[in-house]
Short mmCIF file of C-alpha atoms in Angstrom, two decimals:
data_model
loop_
_atom_site.label_atom_id
_atom_site.label_comp_id
_atom_site.label_asym_id
_atom_site.label_seq_id
_atom_site.Cartn_x
_atom_site.Cartn_y
_atom_site.Cartn_z
CA MET A 1 15.77 -132.55 10.20
CA ALA A 2 17.63 -129.77 12.10
CA ALA A 3 20.27 -129.85 10.09
CA ASN A 4 18.27 -130.25 6.60
CA LEU A 5 16.62 -126.60 8.37
CA TYR A 6 19.66 -125.14 9.03
CA VAL A 7 21.87 -125.92 5.08
CA SER A 8 18.35 -124.40 3.50
CA GLU A 9 18.36 -121.31 5.88
CA ALA A 10 21.32 -120.93 5.28
CA ASP A 11 21.02 -121.63 1.28
CA ASP A 12 17.65 -119.05 1.89
CA ALA A 13 20.34 -116.05 3.03
CA SER A 14 22.73 -116.55 0.66
CA ASN A 15 20.88 -116.55 -2.36
CA TRP A 16 18.69 -113.35 -1.15
CA ASN A 17 22.44 -111.71 -0.16
CA ALA A 18 23.19 -112.93 -3.91
CA SER A 19 20.13 -111.60 -5.15
CA ALA A 20 20.71 -108.20 -2.99
CA ALA A 21 23.69 -107.19 -3.61
CA ASP A 22 22.70 -108.33 -8.03
CA ASP A 23 20.34 -106.06 -7.12
CA ALA A 24 22.40 -103.16 -5.93
CA SER A 25 24.61 -103.41 -8.37
CA ASN A 26 21.93 -103.83 -11.44
CA TRP A 27 21.13 -100.22 -9.50
CA ASN A 28 24.41 -98.79 -9.75
CA ALA A 29 24.88 -99.49 -13.59
CA SER A 30 21.97 -97.83 -14.35
CA GLY A 31 22.12 -95.20 -12.65
CA ALA A 32 25.95 -94.09 -14.06
CA SER A 33 24.29 -94.88 -17.49
CA GLY A 34 21.53 -92.35 -17.18
CA ALA A 35 23.87 -90.10 -15.49
CA ALA A 36 25.71 -90.80 -18.40
CA ASP A 37 22.56 -89.93 -20.80
CA ALA A 38 22.00 -87.29 -18.55
CA ALA A 39 25.85 -85.49 -19.32
CA ALA A 40 25.51 -86.98 -23.11
CA ALA A 41 22.92 -84.71 -22.62
CA VAL A 42 23.77 -82.41 -21.17
CA ARG A 43 26.46 -81.86 -23.57
CA GLY A 44 23.65 -81.62 -26.74
CA TYR A 45 23.06 -78.97 -26.41
CA ASN A 46 24.80 -76.02 -28.05
CA VAL A 47 24.63 -72.90 -25.52
CA PRO A 48 27.23 -70.33 -26.98
CA ALA A 49 24.23 -70.71 -29.95
CA LEU A 50 21.72 -70.02 -28.61
CA LEU A 51 23.11 -66.45 -27.06
CA PHE A 52 24.57 -65.52 -30.23
CA GLY A 53 20.80 -66.50 -31.71
CA VAL A 54 19.48 -64.43 -28.79
CA LEU A 55 21.67 -61.65 -29.58
CA LEU A 56 21.10 -61.69 -33.81
CA ILE A 57 16.91 -61.99 -33.60
CA VAL A 58 17.70 -58.54 -30.35
CA VAL A 59 19.91 -56.75 -33.10
CA ILE A 60 18.25 -57.72 -36.18
CA ILE A 61 15.09 -56.04 -34.78
CA CYS A 62 16.12 -53.05 -33.32
CA GLY A 63 17.85 -52.06 -36.03
CA ASN A 64 15.03 -52.30 -39.39
CA MET A 65 12.32 -51.62 -36.99
CA LEU A 66 14.56 -48.26 -36.22
CA VAL A 67 14.76 -48.23 -40.76
CA CYS A 68 11.03 -48.57 -40.89
CA LEU A 69 11.29 -45.72 -38.02
CA SER A 70 13.00 -43.49 -40.04
CA VAL A 71 11.98 -43.76 -43.70
CA PHE A 72 8.24 -43.03 -42.17
CA THR A 73 8.64 -40.50 -40.11
CA GLU A 74 11.77 -38.00 -41.10
CA LYS A 75 10.72 -36.08 -44.85
CA ALA A 76 14.05 -35.52 -45.75
CA LEU A 77 14.60 -39.92 -45.78
CA LYS A 78 11.29 -40.26 -47.72
CA THR A 79 11.99 -41.36 -50.89
CA THR A 80 11.79 -43.55 -53.20
CA THR A 81 15.29 -45.49 -52.79
CA ASN A 82 13.98 -45.30 -49.64
CA TYR A 83 10.27 -46.70 -49.66
CA PHE A 84 12.45 -50.32 -51.88
CA ILE A 85 15.11 -49.72 -48.21
CA VAL A 86 11.94 -50.64 -46.20
CA SER A 87 11.03 -52.98 -48.16
CA LEU A 88 14.02 -54.57 -47.39
CA ALA A 89 14.44 -54.15 -44.37
CA ALA A 90 10.66 -56.13 -43.84
CA SER A 91 12.00 -59.31 -45.00
CA ASP A 92 14.61 -59.09 -42.58
CA LEU A 93 12.29 -58.49 -39.96
CA MET A 94 9.81 -60.70 -41.04
CA LEU A 95 12.96 -63.37 -40.81
CA ALA A 96 14.23 -62.87 -37.60
CA VAL A 97 10.38 -63.17 -35.80
CA LEU A 98 9.44 -66.11 -38.10
CA VAL A 99 12.60 -68.00 -38.86
CA LEU A 100 15.42 -67.31 -36.60
CA PRO A 101 13.27 -68.53 -33.15
CA LEU A 102 12.85 -72.56 -34.98
CA PHE A 103 16.16 -72.26 -36.21
CA VAL A 104 18.03 -70.89 -33.49
CA TYR A 105 16.08 -73.50 -30.69
CA SER A 106 16.82 -76.29 -33.43
CA GLU A 107 21.04 -75.17 -33.63
CA PHE A 108 20.71 -75.13 -30.08
CA GLN A 109 19.47 -78.84 -29.87
CA ASP A 110 22.58 -79.94 -31.38
CA GLY A 111 20.93 -79.62 -35.22
CA VAL A 112 18.47 -81.92 -33.55
CA TRP A 113 14.51 -80.98 -34.90
CA THR A 114 12.07 -82.29 -32.36
CA LEU A 115 9.44 -79.59 -33.01
CA GLY A 116 7.69 -82.60 -36.35
CA MET A 117 7.50 -82.24 -40.36
CA THR A 118 3.99 -79.45 -40.86
CA LEU A 119 6.17 -77.14 -38.57
CA CYS A 120 9.82 -77.74 -40.40
CA ASP A 121 7.91 -77.04 -43.71
CA GLY A 122 6.39 -74.17 -42.97
CA LEU A 123 10.35 -73.19 -41.62
CA MET A 124 11.62 -74.17 -45.12
CA THR A 125 8.95 -72.29 -46.90
CA MET A 126 9.25 -68.68 -44.84
CA ASP A 127 12.94 -68.92 -45.27
CA VAL A 128 13.14 -69.74 -49.09
CA MET A 129 10.15 -66.68 -49.43
CA LEU A 130 12.36 -63.93 -47.06
CA CYS A 131 15.84 -64.42 -48.14
CA THR A 132 14.13 -64.54 -52.01
CA ALA A 133 12.63 -61.54 -50.99
CA SER A 134 15.92 -60.17 -50.44
CA ILE A 135 17.38 -60.89 -53.44
CA PHE A 136 15.02 -59.84 -55.40
CA ASN A 137 14.23 -56.52 -53.49
CA LEU A 138 18.13 -55.43 -54.07
CA CYS A 139 17.46 -56.43 -57.51
CA ALA A 140 14.45 -54.33 -57.82
CA ILE A 141 16.12 -51.39 -56.21
CA SER A 142 19.23 -51.92 -58.79
CA VAL A 143 16.67 -51.87 -61.81
CA ASP A 144 15.57 -48.38 -60.04
CA ARG A 145 17.93 -47.13 -59.42
CA PHE A 146 19.82 -47.69 -63.01
CA ILE A 147 16.56 -45.74 -64.17
CA ALA A 148 17.47 -43.04 -62.57
CA VAL A 149 20.41 -43.03 -63.74
CA LEU A 150 20.23 -43.49 -67.30
CA ILE A 151 16.57 -42.16 -67.82
CA PRO A 152 15.89 -38.97 -65.24
CA LEU A 153 13.52 -36.93 -66.96
CA ASN A 154 11.49 -40.31 -66.72
CA TYR A 155 11.67 -41.07 -63.31
CA ASN A 156 9.46 -39.49 -60.09
CA ARG A 157 11.61 -38.76 -56.90
CA LYS A 158 9.05 -37.75 -54.68
CA HIS A 159 5.83 -40.45 -54.99
CA VAL A 160 5.98 -43.75 -55.37
CA ASP A 161 4.67 -44.16 -59.57
CA LEU A 162 2.85 -47.44 -61.01
CA ARG A 163 6.51 -48.80 -62.32
CA GLN A 164 8.23 -48.80 -58.79
CA THR A 165 4.99 -49.96 -57.62
CA VAL A 166 5.09 -52.86 -59.41
CA LEU A 167 8.94 -53.76 -58.96
CA LEU A 168 7.60 -53.84 -55.29
CA SER A 169 4.62 -55.95 -55.50
CA ALA A 170 6.73 -58.17 -58.51
CA THR A 171 9.53 -58.79 -55.25
CA TRP A 172 7.48 -60.13 -52.97
CA ILE A 173 4.59 -62.60 -55.53
CA LEU A 174 7.78 -63.72 -57.45
CA ALA A 175 9.15 -64.64 -53.78
CA LEU A 176 6.17 -66.24 -52.49
CA ALA A 177 5.95 -68.13 -56.51
CA VAL A 178 9.40 -69.36 -55.81
CA ALA A 179 8.15 -70.70 -52.02
CA SER A 180 5.54 -71.89 -52.83
CA PRO A 181 6.33 -75.96 -53.59
CA VAL A 182 7.24 -76.10 -50.40
CA MET A 183 3.94 -75.27 -49.33
CA PHE A 184 2.61 -78.22 -51.78
CA GLY A 185 4.32 -81.18 -50.02
CA ILE A 186 7.12 -81.18 -52.33
CA ASN A 187 9.90 -81.87 -49.30
CA ASN A 188 7.71 -85.18 -48.88
CA VAL A 189 10.42 -87.15 -49.24
CA PRO A 190 10.39 -91.06 -49.02
CA ASN A 191 12.40 -91.84 -45.87
CA ARG A 192 12.93 -88.43 -44.70
CA ASP A 193 14.33 -88.03 -41.34
CA PRO A 194 12.12 -86.72 -38.93
CA THR A 195 15.47 -85.51 -37.00
CA GLU A 196 16.26 -82.86 -39.52
CA CYS A 197 14.75 -80.20 -40.77
CA LYS A 198 15.79 -79.30 -44.46
CA LEU A 199 15.01 -78.75 -48.12
CA GLU A 200 13.96 -82.84 -49.43
CA ASN A 201 14.38 -82.63 -53.35
CA ASP A 202 17.26 -81.53 -54.67
CA ASP A 203 15.56 -81.06 -58.06
CA TYR A 204 14.04 -77.94 -56.35
CA VAL A 205 16.52 -77.12 -53.96
CA LEU A 206 19.00 -75.96 -58.09
CA TYR A 207 15.17 -74.58 -58.53
CA SER A 208 14.87 -72.83 -55.90
CA SER A 209 19.17 -71.24 -55.47
CA VAL A 210 19.45 -70.64 -59.88
CA CYS A 211 15.94 -68.46 -59.30
CA SER A 212 16.55 -66.91 -56.13
CA PHE A 213 20.33 -66.23 -56.36
CA PHE A 214 22.17 -67.32 -59.45
CA ILE A 215 19.78 -65.17 -61.37
CA PRO A 216 19.43 -62.63 -59.76
CA CYS A 217 22.51 -61.70 -59.00
CA PRO A 218 24.28 -61.26 -62.08
CA ILE A 219 21.76 -58.91 -63.44
CA MET A 220 21.70 -56.67 -60.34
CA VAL A 221 26.12 -56.76 -60.95
CA LEU A 222 25.14 -55.57 -64.65
CA LEU A 223 22.40 -53.02 -63.29
CA TYR A 224 25.10 -51.78 -60.93
CA CYS A 225 27.83 -51.51 -63.34
CA GLY A 226 26.19 -49.70 -65.90
CA MET A 227 24.97 -47.16 -63.56
CA PHE A 228 28.30 -46.42 -62.83
CA ARG A 229 29.19 -46.03 -66.33
CA GLY A 230 26.16 -43.92 -66.33
CA LEU A 231 27.72 -41.75 -63.26
CA ARG A 232 31.34 -41.61 -64.48
CA ARG A 233 30.16 -40.28 -67.97
CA TRP A 234 27.62 -36.83 -65.97
CA GLU A 235 31.09 -36.28 -63.84
CA GLU A 236 32.80 -36.01 -66.82
CA ALA A 237 30.63 -34.12 -68.49
CA ARG A 238 29.85 -31.66 -65.57
CA LYS A 239 34.54 -31.50 -65.19
CA ALA A 240 34.83 -30.38 -68.85
CA LYS A 241 32.11 -27.69 -68.60
CA LEU A 242 33.51 -26.59 -64.91
CA LYS A 243 36.64 -26.77 -67.04
CA SER A 244 35.72 -24.51 -69.00
CA SER A 245 33.80 -22.06 -67.31
CA ILE A 246 37.98 -21.89 -66.11
CA GLN A 247 38.85 -20.88 -68.79
CA ALA A 248 36.77 -18.51 -70.29
CA CYS A 249 36.68 -16.88 -66.70
CA ARG A 250 40.63 -16.20 -67.14
CA LYS A 251 39.50 -14.26 -70.00
CA LEU A 252 37.77 -12.38 -68.71
CA GLN A 253 39.95 -11.42 -66.40
CA GLU A 254 42.84 -10.78 -68.48
CA ALA A 255 40.57 -8.44 -71.09
CA ALA A 256 39.62 -6.49 -67.60
CA ALA A 257 43.29 -6.66 -66.52
CA SER A 258 44.27 -5.34 -70.75
CA LEU A 259 41.65 -1.80 -69.80
CA PRO A 260 43.03 1.43 -68.93
CA PRO A 261 43.07 1.75 -65.48
CA LEU A 262 40.52 3.84 -64.29
CA ALA A 263 38.90 4.74 -60.55
CA SER A 264 35.94 4.55 -61.79
CA LEU A 265 36.33 0.93 -63.47
CA PRO A 266 35.59 -2.13 -61.21
CA PRO A 267 37.51 -3.89 -59.15
CA PRO A 268 40.01 -6.81 -60.87
CA LEU A 269 37.61 -9.77 -60.79
CA PRO A 270 34.45 -7.98 -62.13
CA PRO A 271 31.54 -10.34 -61.78
CA ILE A 272 30.27 -11.27 -65.18
CA ILE A 273 28.22 -9.63 -66.39
CA GLU A 274 25.86 -9.63 -70.04
CA ASN A 275 25.23 -7.31 -72.51
CA GLU A 276 21.76 -8.11 -73.95
CA CYS A 277 20.70 -6.20 -75.82
CA MET A 278 16.69 -5.54 -76.94
CA GLY A 279 15.40 -7.65 -79.32
CA ASP A 280 19.09 -8.90 -79.61
CA LYS A 281 20.51 -11.99 -78.32
CA SER A 282 23.88 -11.49 -78.29
CA GLU A 283 26.32 -13.93 -76.94
CA GLU A 284 29.40 -11.36 -75.97
CA VAL A 285 29.93 -10.31 -73.42
CA SER A 286 31.15 -6.38 -72.95
CA PHE A 287 33.39 -4.27 -70.96
CA GLN A 288 32.17 -1.07 -71.24
CA LEU A 289 33.47 2.83 -69.88
CA PRO A 290 31.11 3.37 -67.06
CA ASP A 291 28.68 6.67 -67.72
CA ARG A 292 28.84 5.98 -71.29
CA PRO A 293 25.11 5.63 -73.25
CA GLN A 294 25.20 1.51 -73.48
CA GLN A 295 24.47 0.12 -77.48
CA CYS A 296 24.28 -2.81 -79.16
CA SER A 297 27.82 -1.85 -80.54
CA PRO A 298 30.67 -2.94 -78.91
CA GLU A 299 31.88 1.20 -78.87
CA PHE A 300 31.45 4.42 -78.16
CA ARG A 301 30.31 7.16 -79.96
CA ASP A 302 32.30 9.64 -78.62
CA GLY A 303 35.52 7.62 -77.71
CA PRO A 304 37.56 5.00 -78.01
CA VAL A 305 36.37 1.54 -79.24
CA VAL A 306 35.94 -0.72 -76.45
CA ARG A 307 37.65 -4.68 -76.64
CA THR A 308 34.60 -7.17 -76.83
CA VAL A 309 35.82 -10.72 -74.76
CA SER A 310 33.59 -13.02 -75.94
CA PHE A 311 32.46 -16.01 -74.53
CA THR A 312 29.27 -18.57 -75.39
CA GLU A 313 30.21 -20.75 -72.47
CA ILE A 314 28.64 -18.61 -69.75
CA LYS A 315 25.65 -16.71 -71.03
CA TYR A 316 22.53 -18.05 -68.85
CA ASN A 317 20.35 -20.53 -69.83
CA PRO A 318 17.28 -19.83 -67.78
CA ASN A 319 16.41 -23.86 -67.54
CA GLN A 320 19.62 -24.42 -66.79
CA ARG A 321 18.19 -25.38 -63.18
CA ARG A 322 15.33 -26.58 -64.63
CA ARG A 323 17.71 -29.10 -66.46
CA SER A 324 19.54 -28.83 -63.21
CA THR A 325 16.81 -30.60 -61.33
CA ALA A 326 16.60 -33.59 -64.02
CA LYS A 327 19.79 -34.62 -62.61
CA ILE A 328 20.69 -36.99 -60.07
CA ASN A 329 21.07 -34.69 -56.81
CA ASN A 330 23.96 -35.28 -54.17
CA ARG A 331 21.45 -36.98 -51.92
CA GLU A 332 20.97 -39.81 -54.58
CA ARG A 333 24.63 -39.79 -55.47
CA LYS A 334 25.42 -40.31 -51.64
CA ALA A 335 22.16 -42.75 -52.09
CA MET A 336 24.10 -44.98 -54.85
CA LYS A 337 27.28 -45.70 -52.42
CA VAL A 338 24.82 -47.08 -49.72
CA LEU A 339 23.85 -49.47 -52.05
CA PRO A 340 26.72 -51.26 -53.79
CA VAL A 341 27.67 -51.80 -49.87
CA VAL A 342 24.32 -52.97 -49.08
CA VAL A 343 24.65 -55.74 -52.52
CA GLY A 344 27.93 -56.37 -51.35
CA ALA A 345 28.01 -57.24 -47.91
CA PHE A 346 24.57 -59.53 -49.45
CA LEU A 347 26.85 -61.41 -51.89
CA PHE A 348 29.67 -61.52 -49.30
CA CYS A 349 26.65 -63.17 -46.94
CA TRP A 350 24.91 -65.41 -48.56
CA THR A 351 27.29 -67.32 -51.82
CA PRO A 352 28.52 -69.13 -49.90
CA PHE A 353 25.36 -70.83 -48.22
CA PHE A 354 24.64 -71.26 -51.58
CA VAL A 355 27.07 -72.40 -53.18
CA LEU A 356 27.43 -75.04 -50.30
CA HIS A 357 23.54 -75.80 -51.00
CA THR A 358 23.53 -76.67 -54.56
CA LEU A 359 26.43 -78.12 -54.09
CA ARG A 360 26.25 -80.88 -51.44
CA ALA A 361 22.40 -81.65 -53.43
CA ARG A 362 24.00 -82.23 -56.95
CA CYS A 363 27.11 -83.77 -55.97
CA ARG A 364 26.85 -87.31 -53.85
CA ASP A 365 30.06 -88.09 -53.95
CA CYS A 366 31.10 -84.48 -51.93
CA TYR A 367 31.14 -84.43 -48.17
CA ILE A 368 30.10 -81.34 -46.69
CA PRO A 369 30.95 -81.51 -42.69
CA GLY A 370 27.54 -80.63 -41.25
CA ALA A 371 29.26 -78.02 -39.13
CA LEU A 372 30.39 -76.08 -42.05
CA MET A 373 26.65 -76.01 -43.93
CA SER A 374 25.38 -74.50 -39.50
CA ILE A 375 28.49 -71.39 -40.24
CA VAL A 376 26.97 -69.90 -43.26
CA THR A 377 23.89 -70.47 -42.17
CA TRP A 378 25.09 -68.31 -39.62
CA LEU A 379 26.70 -66.26 -41.87
CA GLY A 380 23.19 -65.37 -44.35
CA TYR A 381 21.55 -64.67 -41.20
CA MET A 382 24.03 -62.15 -40.40
CA ASN A 383 23.16 -59.96 -43.77
CA SER A 384 20.18 -58.96 -42.37
CA ALA A 385 21.67 -57.87 -39.07
CA LEU A 386 24.52 -55.68 -41.44
CA ASN A 387 22.36 -53.65 -43.10
CA PRO A 388 21.51 -50.98 -40.23
CA ILE A 389 24.18 -50.62 -39.83
CA ILE A 390 25.53 -50.21 -43.80
CA TYR A 391 23.30 -47.40 -43.78
CA THR A 392 23.85 -45.96 -40.75
CA VAL A 393 27.76 -45.63 -42.30
CA PHE A 394 27.35 -44.50 -44.69
CA ASN A 395 24.32 -43.12 -44.82
CA THR A 396 24.52 -39.34 -42.70
CA GLU A 397 20.14 -38.66 -43.18
CA PHE A 398 19.82 -42.22 -41.42
CA ARG A 399 22.78 -41.72 -38.61
CA ASN A 400 21.35 -38.53 -37.93
CA PHE A 401 18.35 -39.76 -37.00
CA PHE A 402 20.06 -42.69 -35.01
CA LYS A 403 22.16 -40.71 -33.52
CA LYS A 404 17.76 -38.48 -32.40
CA PHE A 405 16.32 -41.61 -31.60
CA VAL A 406 19.06 -42.49 -29.47
CA HIS A 407 19.67 -39.63 -27.45
CA ASP A 408 15.32 -39.13 -27.09
CA CYS A 409 15.49 -42.74 -25.40
CA PHE A 410 18.07 -42.01 -23.42
CA THR A 411 16.42 -38.31 -22.11
CA ARG A 412 13.16 -39.98 -21.37
CA ASN A 413 14.45 -42.61 -19.25
CA ARG A 414 16.62 -40.62 -16.69
CA SER A 415 13.64 -38.05 -17.48
#
């Protein structure tokens, strides 16, 4: 009995030791696997994307808010073109507030979507609508500028008229129409991956890309080409008139130099004087000796005949000032030099995204890495931060307002 009891106790002790050893090994294994899972989870967070995204949101909000404030507070910036720019800035602001925070959160999660499909559909709707509104605003600006150059007499520069109101309203209504199918459930396809937020319907991807990018962009480029051709013709005509005026002035100087030297004559480069007689609107400019009665005839009553120089180009036209206001002034020409830069930046930022976005939807055999799609998406969103910078660099009035605003902010903080 004692021997059996001893054997049983020894067996129990060995069994307890074995079970304890197994538990310890299992605990170590589970702890190691948990640590590995935690390390993998830490490696899954994209911290640079979070930092860059927050910085991008701040830059977009601050820059586009300054654009809106400058137009609404500065009298010199209250032009119809700048109201279109405010509409463009509003779309960029809404993008920074409604779309980018969720996109940055998804990128921080290494592209994994964890917020549900309803919120994903809302994100896709706002993304499509605001990006479409941006390019439609640029297209509306190009239409407005085209009218201002080619039909200047019918263009209202100070107040937004009915045509411009229709253009502004159409940009947002059409953008909402392009994005509305996502709200009505076109993104709910079978076997949808809940960990990925993207446009699922390939036909809608093609439709939205064509409506939002591939149709408006060529129209916009053609309108700007026509606008600059009109500006070039106007500049050439202006230079031709200036050249003819210079040649006429030289003829007048030569005529004045050929007169006999008298002390009472005006200086060698006299002003251009038009001799208009009552009832006779002659286009001749006459240089006559002073202290003699001026007559409609180029001859003196008791003196020699004085040479008369014909010059029709310099004749004063009382409607000239009115005609010049119907043309493009210097401020508008500067604004037109800024807008193509804005369009070029937009095309540079968004063309890679739309090309790859459409290619991924239509080409099943094409492999497009997720990292590449992420890069071109970031590049497209960066365009919303570039527009205020472009205005600051290329437009003196925007730049002066930005400097004044920043100076006032620093002055108030110091005081």
